[in-house]
CSV table of C-alpha atoms in Angstrom, one decimal:
chain,number,residue,atom,x,y,z
F,1,MET,CA,11.2,-7.1,-17.8
F,2,ALA,CA,11.5,-4.5,-15.8
F,3,ALA,CA,14.8,-2.5,-15.5
F,4,PRO,CA,16.2,-0.3,-12.7
F,5,ALA,CA,16.2,2.8,-12.6
F,6,LEU,CA,19.9,3.1,-10.4
F,7,PRO,CA,23.1,1.7,-11.3
F,8,SER,CA,23.0,-2.3,-11.6
F,9,SER,CA,24.7,-4.0,-8.6
F,10,PRO,CA,24.8,-7.0,-6.6
F,11,LEU,CA,22.2,-5.1,-4.8
F,12,ARG,CA,20.5,-3.5,-7.1
F,13,ARG,CA,19.6,-7.0,-9.1
F,14,ARG,CA,16.7,-6.5,-11.8
F,15,PRO,CA,12.9,-8.4,-11.0
F,16,LEU,CA,13.3,-11.7,-13.5
F,17,LEU,CA,10.2,-11.8,-15.3
F,18,LEU,CA,8.4,-15.7,-14.9
F,19,GLY,CA,5.5,-15.8,-17.0
F,20,GLN,CA,2.0,-13.1,-18.0
F,21,VAL,CA,-1.1,-14.2,-18.9
F,22,GLU,CA,-4.1,-11.4,-20.1
F,23,GLY,CA,-6.4,-12.0,-17.3
F,24,SER,CA,-9.8,-10.8,-19.1
F,25,PRO,CA,-9.9,-9.5,-22.9
F,26,ASP,CA,-12.2,-6.7,-21.7
F,27,HIS,CA,-12.7,-6.2,-18.6
F,28,ALA,CA,-10.5,-5.2,-15.9
F,29,VAL,CA,-8.3,-7.7,-13.6
F,30,THR,CA,-9.4,-6.5,-9.9
F,31,MET,CA,-7.4,-9.0,-7.6
F,32,ALA,CA,-5.3,-11.4,-8.3
F,33,ALA,CA,-3.0,-13.8,-6.3
F,34,LEU,CA,-0.4,-16.6,-5.8
F,35,VAL,CA,-1.8,-20.7,-5.3
F,36,PRO,CA,-0.4,-21.9,-2.3
F,37,LYS,CA,2.5,-24.1,-2.7
F,38,GLU,CA,1.8,-23.9,-6.5
F,39,ASP,CA,3.0,-22.3,-10.0
F,40,GLY,CA,0.0,-20.8,-10.7
F,41,PHE,CA,-1.9,-17.7,-9.4
F,42,LEU,CA,-6.0,-17.2,-8.8
F,43,SER,CA,-7.7,-13.9,-10.2
F,44,VAL,CA,-10.8,-12.3,-10.1
F,45,SER,CA,-12.3,-9.8,-12.6
F,46,GLU,CA,-14.6,-6.7,-13.8
F,47,ASP,CA,-16.3,-9.8,-16.7
F,48,ARG,CA,-17.7,-11.7,-13.4
F,49,THR,CA,-15.4,-14.8,-13.5
F,50,VAL,CA,-12.4,-16.4,-11.1
F,51,ARG,CA,-9.8,-18.1,-13.1
F,52,VAL,CA,-7.3,-20.5,-11.5
F,53,TRP,CA,-3.9,-19.8,-13.9
F,54,LEU,CA,-2.0,-22.9,-13.5
F,55,LYS,CA,1.7,-23.2,-15.3
F,56,ARG,CA,1.6,-26.3,-17.8
F,57,ASP,CA,4.1,-28.1,-19.2
F,58,SER,CA,4.3,-26.1,-22.4
F,59,GLY,CA,5.6,-23.2,-19.7
F,60,GLN,CA,2.3,-21.5,-20.4
F,61,TYR,CA,-0.5,-20.7,-18.0
F,62,TRP,CA,-3.5,-22.0,-18.5
F,63,PRO,CA,-7.1,-21.7,-16.1
F,64,SER,CA,-7.4,-25.0,-14.4
F,65,ILE,CA,-10.9,-23.5,-13.4
F,66,TYR,CA,-12.9,-21.2,-15.1
F,67,HIS,CA,-16.0,-20.1,-12.4
F,68,PRO,CA,-18.9,-17.2,-13.3
F,69,LEU,CA,-20.3,-15.0,-10.1
F,70,PRO,CA,-23.7,-13.5,-11.4
F,71,SER,CA,-21.8,-9.7,-10.4
F,72,PRO,CA,-18.3,-8.0,-11.5
F,73,CYS,CA,-16.0,-9.2,-8.8
F,74,SER,CA,-14.2,-6.3,-6.9
F,75,CYS,CA,-11.5,-8.5,-4.6
F,76,MET,CA,-10.1,-11.7,-3.0
F,77,CYS,CA,-8.7,-13.0,-0.2
F,78,ILE,CA,-7.3,-16.1,0.2
F,79,ASN,CA,-5.9,-18.7,3.1
F,80,PRO,CA,-3.4,-20.9,2.5
F,81,GLU,CA,-4.1,-23.2,5.0
F,82,THR,CA,-7.9,-24.1,4.4
F,83,ARG,CA,-7.7,-22.8,0.3
F,84,ARG,CA,-10.9,-20.5,1.2
F,85,LEU,CA,-11.5,-18.5,-1.3
F,86,SER,CA,-13.7,-15.1,-0.8
F,87,VAL,CA,-15.0,-12.6,-3.2
F,88,GLY,CA,-16.1,-9.4,-2.8
F,89,LEU,CA,-18.6,-8.5,-5.8
F,90,ASP,CA,-20.0,-5.3,-7.5
F,91,ASN,CA,-23.6,-6.2,-5.7
F,92,GLY,CA,-22.5,-6.0,-2.4
F,93,THR,CA,-22.0,-10.0,-1.7
F,94,ILE,CA,-19.1,-12.1,-0.6
F,95,SER,CA,-19.5,-15.6,-2.1
F,96,GLU,CA,-17.0,-18.3,-0.9
F,97,PHE,CA,-16.0,-21.2,-1.7
F,98,ILE,CA,-13.2,-24.3,-1.3
F,99,LEU,CA,-10.9,-24.7,-3.8
F,100,SER,CA,-9.8,-28.5,-4.2
F,101,GLU,CA,-6.1,-29.7,-3.8
F,102,ASP,CA,-5.0,-29.6,-7.1
F,103,TYR,CA,-6.9,-26.2,-8.0
F,104,ASN,CA,-9.5,-28.4,-11.0
F,105,LYS,CA,-12.3,-27.5,-8.3
F,106,MET,CA,-13.9,-24.7,-6.3
F,107,THR,CA,-16.8,-25.9,-4.1
F,108,PRO,CA,-19.2,-22.9,-2.5
F,109,LEU,CA,-19.6,-22.6,0.7
F,110,LYS,CA,-22.1,-19.4,1.6
F,111,SER,CA,-22.5,-16.5,0.5
F,112,TYR,CA,-23.1,-12.8,2.7
F,113,GLN,CA,-24.5,-9.6,1.6
F,114,ALA,CA,-22.2,-7.6,3.3
F,115,HIS,CA,-22.7,-4.4,1.8
F,116,GLN,CA,-25.7,-2.3,-0.2
F,117,SER,CA,-22.6,-1.9,-2.8
F,118,ARG,CA,-19.2,-2.9,-4.5
F,119,VAL,CA,-16.7,-5.0,-1.5
F,120,LEU,CA,-13.8,-2.9,-1.9
F,121,MET,CA,-12.1,-5.3,0.5
F,122,VAL,CA,-12.3,-9.1,2.3
F,123,LEU,CA,-10.2,-10.6,5.1
F,124,PHE,CA,-10.7,-13.9,6.3
F,125,VAL,CA,-9.7,-14.4,10.3
F,126,LEU,CA,-9.0,-17.6,10.5
F,127,GLU,CA,-8.5,-18.0,14.1
F,128,MET,CA,-11.6,-15.9,15.2
F,129,GLU,CA,-13.8,-17.2,12.1
F,130,TRP,CA,-14.7,-13.9,11.0
F,131,ILE,CA,-15.2,-12.6,8.0
F,132,LEU,CA,-13.7,-8.3,7.3
F,133,SER,CA,-14.7,-5.9,5.0
F,134,ILE,CA,-15.7,-2.5,3.3
F,135,GLY,CA,-17.6,-1.6,0.9
F,136,GLN,CA,-18.2,1.8,-1.6
F,137,ASP,CA,-21.3,2.2,1.2
F,138,LYS,CA,-19.0,3.9,3.8
F,139,HIS,CA,-19.4,1.2,5.9
F,140,PHE,CA,-16.6,-1.7,8.0
F,141,THR,CA,-18.6,-5.3,8.8
F,142,TRP,CA,-17.9,-8.0,9.9
F,143,HIS,CA,-18.8,-11.5,10.4
F,144,CYS,CA,-18.9,-15.1,11.4
F,145,SER,CA,-18.1,-17.4,8.8
F,146,GLU,CA,-19.2,-20.1,10.8
F,147,SER,CA,-22.9,-18.8,11.2
F,148,GLY,CA,-23.0,-16.6,8.1
F,149,GLN,CA,-24.7,-14.0,10.9
F,150,ARG,CA,-23.4,-10.2,10.6
F,151,LEU,CA,-22.1,-9.6,14.2
F,152,GLY,CA,-21.5,-5.9,13.5
F,153,SER,CA,-20.5,-3.0,11.6
F,154,TYR,CA,-19.4,0.8,11.5
F,155,ARG,CA,-19.8,3.7,9.3
F,156,ILE,CA,-16.8,5.4,8.0
F,157,SER,CA,-17.1,9.4,7.6
F,158,ALA,CA,-15.4,8.9,4.0
F,159,GLY,CA,-15.3,6.1,1.5
F,160,ALA,CA,-12.7,3.6,2.7
F,161,CYS,CA,-10.6,2.3,0.7
F,162,GLY,CA,-8.1,-0.1,2.9
F,163,LEU,CA,-8.4,-2.6,5.6
F,164,GLN,CA,-6.2,-4.4,7.5
F,165,PHE,CA,-6.3,-6.5,11.1
F,166,ASP,CA,-4.0,-7.3,14.0
F,167,MET,CA,-4.7,-10.8,15.3
F,168,GLU,CA,-3.3,-10.4,18.4
F,169,THR,CA,-4.6,-7.0,20.2
F,170,ARG,CA,-8.0,-7.3,17.2
F,171,HIS,CA,-7.2,-3.9,16.0
F,172,VAL,CA,-8.9,-3.1,12.7
F,173,PHE,CA,-6.8,-0.7,10.9
F,174,ILE,CA,-9.4,1.7,7.9
F,175,GLY,CA,-8.3,3.7,6.1
F,176,ASP,CA,-10.3,6.0,4.1
F,177,HIS,CA,-10.3,8.8,1.2
F,178,SER,CA,-10.1,11.5,3.5
F,179,GLY,CA,-6.7,10.6,4.2
F,180,GLN,CA,-7.6,9.0,7.4
F,181,VAL,CA,-6.6,5.7,9.5
F,182,THR,CA,-9.6,4.7,11.8
F,183,ILE,CA,-8.5,1.8,14.4
F,184,LEU,CA,-11.3,0.0,16.5
F,185,LYS,CA,-11.6,-2.7,19.1
F,186,LEU,CA,-13.5,-5.5,17.9
F,187,GLU,CA,-15.2,-7.7,20.2
F,188,GLN,CA,-17.6,-10.7,19.6
F,189,GLU,CA,-20.3,-8.6,18.8
F,190,ASN,CA,-19.1,-4.7,19.1
F,191,SER,CA,-16.2,-2.4,18.2
F,192,ASN,CA,-15.0,0.7,19.8
F,193,LEU,CA,-13.3,3.7,18.5
F,194,ILE,CA,-9.7,3.9,19.7
F,195,THR,CA,-7.9,6.8,17.3
F,196,THR,CA,-7.7,8.1,14.5
F,197,PHE,CA,-4.6,9.5,12.9
F,198,ARG,CA,-4.2,11.7,9.3
F,199,GLY,CA,-0.7,11.9,7.7
F,200,HIS,CA,-1.4,12.6,4.1
F,201,THR,CA,-2.6,15.5,2.3
F,202,GLY,CA,-4.3,12.7,-0.4
F,203,GLY,CA,-6.6,9.8,0.5
F,204,ILE,CA,-5.8,6.0,1.8
F,205,THR,CA,-4.7,3.8,-1.4
F,206,ALA,CA,-3.5,0.9,0.6
F,207,LEU,CA,-2.7,-0.3,3.9
F,208,CYS,CA,-0.1,-3.2,5.0
F,209,TRP,CA,0.5,-4.1,8.8
F,210,ASP,CA,3.2,-5.6,10.3
F,211,PRO,CA,3.0,-7.4,13.3
F,212,VAL,CA,6.1,-8.5,14.2
F,213,GLN,CA,7.4,-4.7,14.1
F,214,ARG,CA,4.0,-3.5,14.7
F,215,VAL,CA,4.2,-1.4,12.4
F,216,LEU,CA,1.1,0.2,9.9
F,217,PHE,CA,2.5,1.3,6.3
F,218,SER,CA,-0.1,3.7,4.3
F,219,GLY,CA,0.3,4.0,0.6
F,220,SER,CA,-1.7,7.0,-1.2
F,221,SER,CA,-2.6,9.8,-4.0
F,222,ASP,CA,0.0,11.7,-2.9
F,223,HIS,CA,2.7,9.2,-4.3
F,224,SER,CA,3.2,8.9,-0.8
F,225,ILE,CA,3.5,6.3,2.3
F,226,ILE,CA,3.6,6.2,5.7
F,227,MET,CA,5.0,4.3,7.9
F,228,TRP,CA,3.6,4.5,11.2
F,229,ASP,CA,5.3,3.1,15.1
F,230,ILE,CA,2.0,1.7,16.3
F,231,GLY,CA,3.9,-0.7,18.7
F,232,GLY,CA,6.2,2.0,20.0
F,233,ARG,CA,3.0,4.2,20.4
F,234,LYS,CA,6.0,6.5,20.6
F,235,GLY,CA,3.6,8.5,17.5
F,236,THR,CA,6.3,8.5,15.0
F,237,ALA,CA,5.4,8.6,11.4
F,238,ILE,CA,8.2,7.5,9.0
F,239,GLU,CA,7.7,9.3,5.0
F,240,LEU,CA,8.2,7.9,2.3
F,241,GLN,CA,9.0,9.4,-1.3
F,242,GLY,CA,9.5,6.9,-3.7
F,243,HIS,CA,6.2,7.2,-6.2
F,244,ASN,CA,5.6,9.6,-9.4
F,245,ASP,CA,2.1,9.0,-9.3
F,246,LYS,CA,-0.5,7.3,-7.0
F,247,VAL,CA,0.7,4.5,-4.5
F,248,GLN,CA,-1.8,1.2,-5.7
F,249,SER,CA,-0.5,-1.3,-3.0
F,250,LEU,CA,1.9,-2.4,-0.3
F,251,PHE,CA,3.6,-5.7,0.9
F,252,TYR,CA,6.2,-6.1,3.8
F,253,ALA,CA,8.4,-8.6,3.7
F,254,HIS,CA,9.5,-8.7,8.0
F,255,HIS,CA,12.1,-11.6,7.6
F,256,THR,CA,13.9,-9.4,5.2
F,257,ARG,CA,12.5,-6.2,6.9
F,258,GLN,CA,11.8,-4.6,3.1
F,259,LEU,CA,8.7,-2.9,2.0
F,260,ILE,CA,7.5,-3.1,-1.2
F,261,SER,CA,5.5,-1.1,-3.0
F,262,CYS,CA,4.2,-0.7,-6.2
F,263,GLY,CA,2.1,2.5,-8.1
F,264,ALA,CA,0.0,3.5,-10.5
F,265,ASP,CA,4.2,4.9,-12.5
F,266,GLY,CA,4.6,1.0,-13.0
F,267,GLY,CA,7.2,1.4,-10.2
F,268,ILE,CA,8.2,-1.6,-8.0
F,269,VAL,CA,10.0,0.0,-5.3
F,270,VAL,CA,12.3,-2.0,-2.9
F,271,TRP,CA,12.5,-0.5,0.8
F,272,ASN,CA,15.2,-1.2,3.0
F,273,MET,CA,13.6,-0.9,6.0
F,274,ASP,CA,16.3,-2.2,8.1
F,275,VAL,CA,18.3,1.7,8.7
F,276,GLU,CA,17.8,4.3,11.2
F,277,ARG,CA,15.1,6.3,9.8
F,278,GLN,CA,14.5,9.8,10.6
F,279,GLU,CA,11.4,11.6,11.0
F,280,THR,CA,10.5,14.7,7.9
F,281,PRO,CA,10.4,17.7,10.3
F,282,GLU,CA,7.7,19.6,10.5
F,283,TRP,CA,7.5,22.8,8.2
F,284,LEU,CA,7.6,26.3,10.0
F,285,ASP,CA,6.0,29.4,9.9
F,286,SER,CA,7.4,32.8,9.2
F,287,ASP,CA,6.4,36.3,7.5
F,288,SER,CA,10.1,36.2,5.9
F,289,CYS,CA,13.1,34.1,5.1
F,290,GLN,CA,14.2,32.2,8.3
F,291,LYS,CA,17.7,32.5,6.4
F,292,CYS,CA,17.8,36.2,4.7
F,293,ASP,CA,14.4,37.8,6.4
F,294,GLN,CA,13.9,38.9,3.1
F,295,PRO,CA,10.0,39.3,3.2
F,296,PHE,CA,7.4,36.9,1.8
F,297,PHE,CA,4.7,38.8,-0.6
F,298,TRP,CA,2.0,38.4,2.2
F,299,ASN,CA,4.0,40.2,4.7
F,300,PHE,CA,3.4,44.1,3.3
F,301,LYS,CA,4.3,46.2,7.1
F,302,GLN,CA,7.8,44.5,6.0
F,303,MET,CA,7.8,45.5,2.7
F,304,TRP,CA,7.0,49.3,3.1
F,305,ASP,CA,9.5,49.2,5.7
F,306,CYS,CA,12.6,47.4,3.8
F,307,LYS,CA,11.1,49.0,0.9
F,308,LYS,CA,11.7,45.6,-1.2
F,309,ILE,CA,9.4,43.3,-2.8
F,310,GLY,CA,8.2,40.1,-1.1
F,311,LEU,CA,9.1,36.9,-2.0
F,312,ARG,CA,7.8,33.2,-2.2
F,313,GLN,CA,8.0,31.0,0.3
F,314,HIS,CA,9.2,27.8,0.7
F,315,HIS,CA,10.6,25.0,2.8
F,316,CYS,CA,13.5,22.9,3.5
F,317,ARG,CA,12.8,19.5,3.7
F,318,LYS,CA,15.7,18.4,6.2
F,319,CYS,CA,15.3,21.6,8.6
F,320,GLY,CA,11.5,22.8,7.4
F,321,LYS,CA,13.2,26.1,8.1
F,322,ALA,CA,11.1,28.0,6.0
F,323,VAL,CA,13.3,30.0,3.0
F,324,CYS,CA,13.0,31.9,-0.4
F,325,GLY,CA,14.0,30.7,-3.5
F,326,LYS,CA,18.0,32.0,-3.5
F,327,CYS,CA,18.2,30.4,0.1
F,328,SER,CA,17.4,27.1,-0.9
F,329,SER,CA,18.8,26.6,-4.8
F,330,LYS,CA,20.4,23.3,-4.2
F,331,ARG,CA,18.6,20.3,-5.4
F,332,SER,CA,19.2,16.8,-2.8
F,333,SER,CA,17.8,13.5,-2.0
F,334,ILE,CA,17.6,12.0,1.7
F,335,PRO,CA,17.3,8.5,1.9
F,336,LEU,CA,17.0,8.6,5.8
F,337,MET,CA,14.4,11.3,5.8
F,338,GLY,CA,12.9,9.4,3.0
F,339,PHE,CA,13.6,11.1,0.2
F,340,GLU,CA,14.9,8.8,-2.6
F,341,PHE,CA,14.8,11.4,-5.4
F,342,ASP,CA,16.0,14.8,-4.8
F,343,VAL,CA,14.1,17.7,-3.1
F,344,ARG,CA,14.5,21.4,-2.0
F,345,VAL,CA,17.4,22.0,0.6
F,346,CYS,CA,18.4,25.4,2.1
F,347,ASP,CA,21.6,26.3,1.1
F,348,SER,CA,23.2,25.8,4.9
F,349,CYS,CA,21.8,22.1,4.8
F,350,TYR,CA,22.7,21.2,1.5
F,351,GLU,CA,26.4,21.5,2.9
F,352,SER,CA,26.0,19.6,5.8
F,353,ILE,CA,24.4,16.1,3.6
F,354,THR,CA,27.3,13.7,3.1
F,355,ASP,CA,27.4,11.7,0.3
F,356,GLU,CA,27.2,8.4,2.9
F,357,GLU,CA,23.7,9.9,3.5
F,358,ARG,CA,22.9,10.3,0.3
F,359,ALA,CA,23.2,6.6,-0.1
F,360,PRO,CA,19.9,5.3,-1.3
F,361,THR,CA,17.9,2.8,0.9
F,362,ALA,CA,15.7,1.7,-2.1
F,363,THR,CA,15.4,0.4,-5.4
F,364,PHE,CA,13.6,1.0,-8.8
F,365,HIS,CA,12.1,-1.5,-11.3
F,366,ASP,CA,10.0,-0.8,-14.1
F,367,SER,CA,7.0,-2.9,-14.3
F,368,LYS,CA,5.9,-1.8,-17.7
F,369,HIS,CA,2.5,-1.8,-16.7
F,370,ASN,CA,-0.2,0.4,-14.2
F,371,VAL,CA,-0.3,-1.5,-11.2
F,372,VAL,CA,-3.0,-1.7,-9.0
F,373,HIS,CA,-2.6,-4.7,-6.9
F,374,VAL,CA,0.6,-6.9,-5.5
F,375,HIS,CA,0.2,-10.3,-4.0
F,376,PHE,CA,4.2,-11.8,-2.6
F,377,ASP,CA,5.3,-15.1,-1.8
F,378,ALA,CA,8.2,-14.8,1.0
F,379,THR,CA,8.8,-18.3,1.1
F,380,ARG,CA,9.6,-18.4,-3.0
F,381,GLY,CA,9.9,-14.6,-3.4
F,382,TRP,CA,7.7,-14.5,-5.9
F,383,LEU,CA,5.8,-11.4,-6.9
F,384,LEU,CA,2.4,-11.4,-8.6
F,385,THR,CA,0.8,-8.1,-9.9
F,386,SER,CA,-2.1,-7.3,-11.7
F,387,GLY,CA,-2.4,-3.5,-13.9
F,388,THR,CA,-4.8,-1.3,-15.3
F,389,ASP,CA,-4.1,-2.9,-19.1
F,390,LYS,CA,-5.3,-6.3,-18.0
F,391,VAL,CA,-1.8,-8.1,-17.8
F,392,ILE,CA,-1.4,-10.2,-14.7
F,393,LYS,CA,2.9,-10.8,-14.2
F,394,LEU,CA,4.5,-13.3,-11.8
F,395,TRP,CA,8.8,-11.8,-10.9
F,396,ASP,CA,10.9,-13.6,-9.1
F,397,MET,CA,12.4,-10.9,-6.9
F,398,THR,CA,15.0,-13.0,-4.9
F,399,PRO,CA,18.0,-11.1,-6.5
F,400,VAL,CA,16.0,-7.5,-5.1
F,401,VAL,CA,14.5,-9.1,-1.9
F,402,SER,CA,17.5,-11.7,-1.1
């Protein structure tokens, strides 16, 4: 069972572990999702199988479907209304199936040769009858799910690793390994580049779109999450720091205004986004400490003039000023700026931060495995995590997110 990093309180209770299974004894589980309206879930793995796990009278989860495919399974998506399952494969194919109402049978529909190599993410858009996908071949493609024909493709400059779609505007968000997010506008048979933006120092590892607030969340290998204000058109970018390793998966529960993030550090972090957060300041450039005027070690002229040895440059995370170590000897959390952990601040900023401003805005829980993907059912408050340990865990998150 997960354990919180912070003291227990009514707002920081633990998620409850409802059950777990070993998804594949010898191969990695690449993705898992909760079965709509049933106590069960489905998984795809590198052993080339699709499995549907339903809870039996014994309280254990056992496969009701064990379906082999011709290539290792790399990703999937399921439409809860139609029970349409789209599975991306290592050979670049997307295979589609319809699951029976009792989840004991899956019927093949059609296959798409979407990519030249591994499919990394697939989305089915019921309203448009589109299949969207990104692949290891650095291409984004979209197909008509009725005819099976390819409608178009777009080449990304770096390997794509995140994909989201906004139905209202027909905008596609694509994150890549360079840390860039590309926004495309899709028409029936063509796409237009709207813009690109970058804020991470590492590659994008997860994207999450909230169509209600019109906010995009991006997770990265640099351990951070950035909330991009797309709908407000203000260019606001809020940074969230709560993981010690790369962020692997994100889900936003807009009914409670909470963001759930999972990472390679095993952490499940629940962020309260119903607070007035602040943008982190840009780091200022200076040749000397902006507090005591001591020269930094590259400022040879000032070192010679004042006969002093240059100091190493740091930055205060609250004001962004360039400071020396002596003038930034304090550490503090700044949750409203997204810093849930203690970070370097200059001495004057440290004195200005109140205890109320240090109050945490996130709760931390240990999943006990390296999470690669999560799926959240907001109606039941259930979270499904799949990890590199080949284990799938089902959590009741209502004590945390309600």
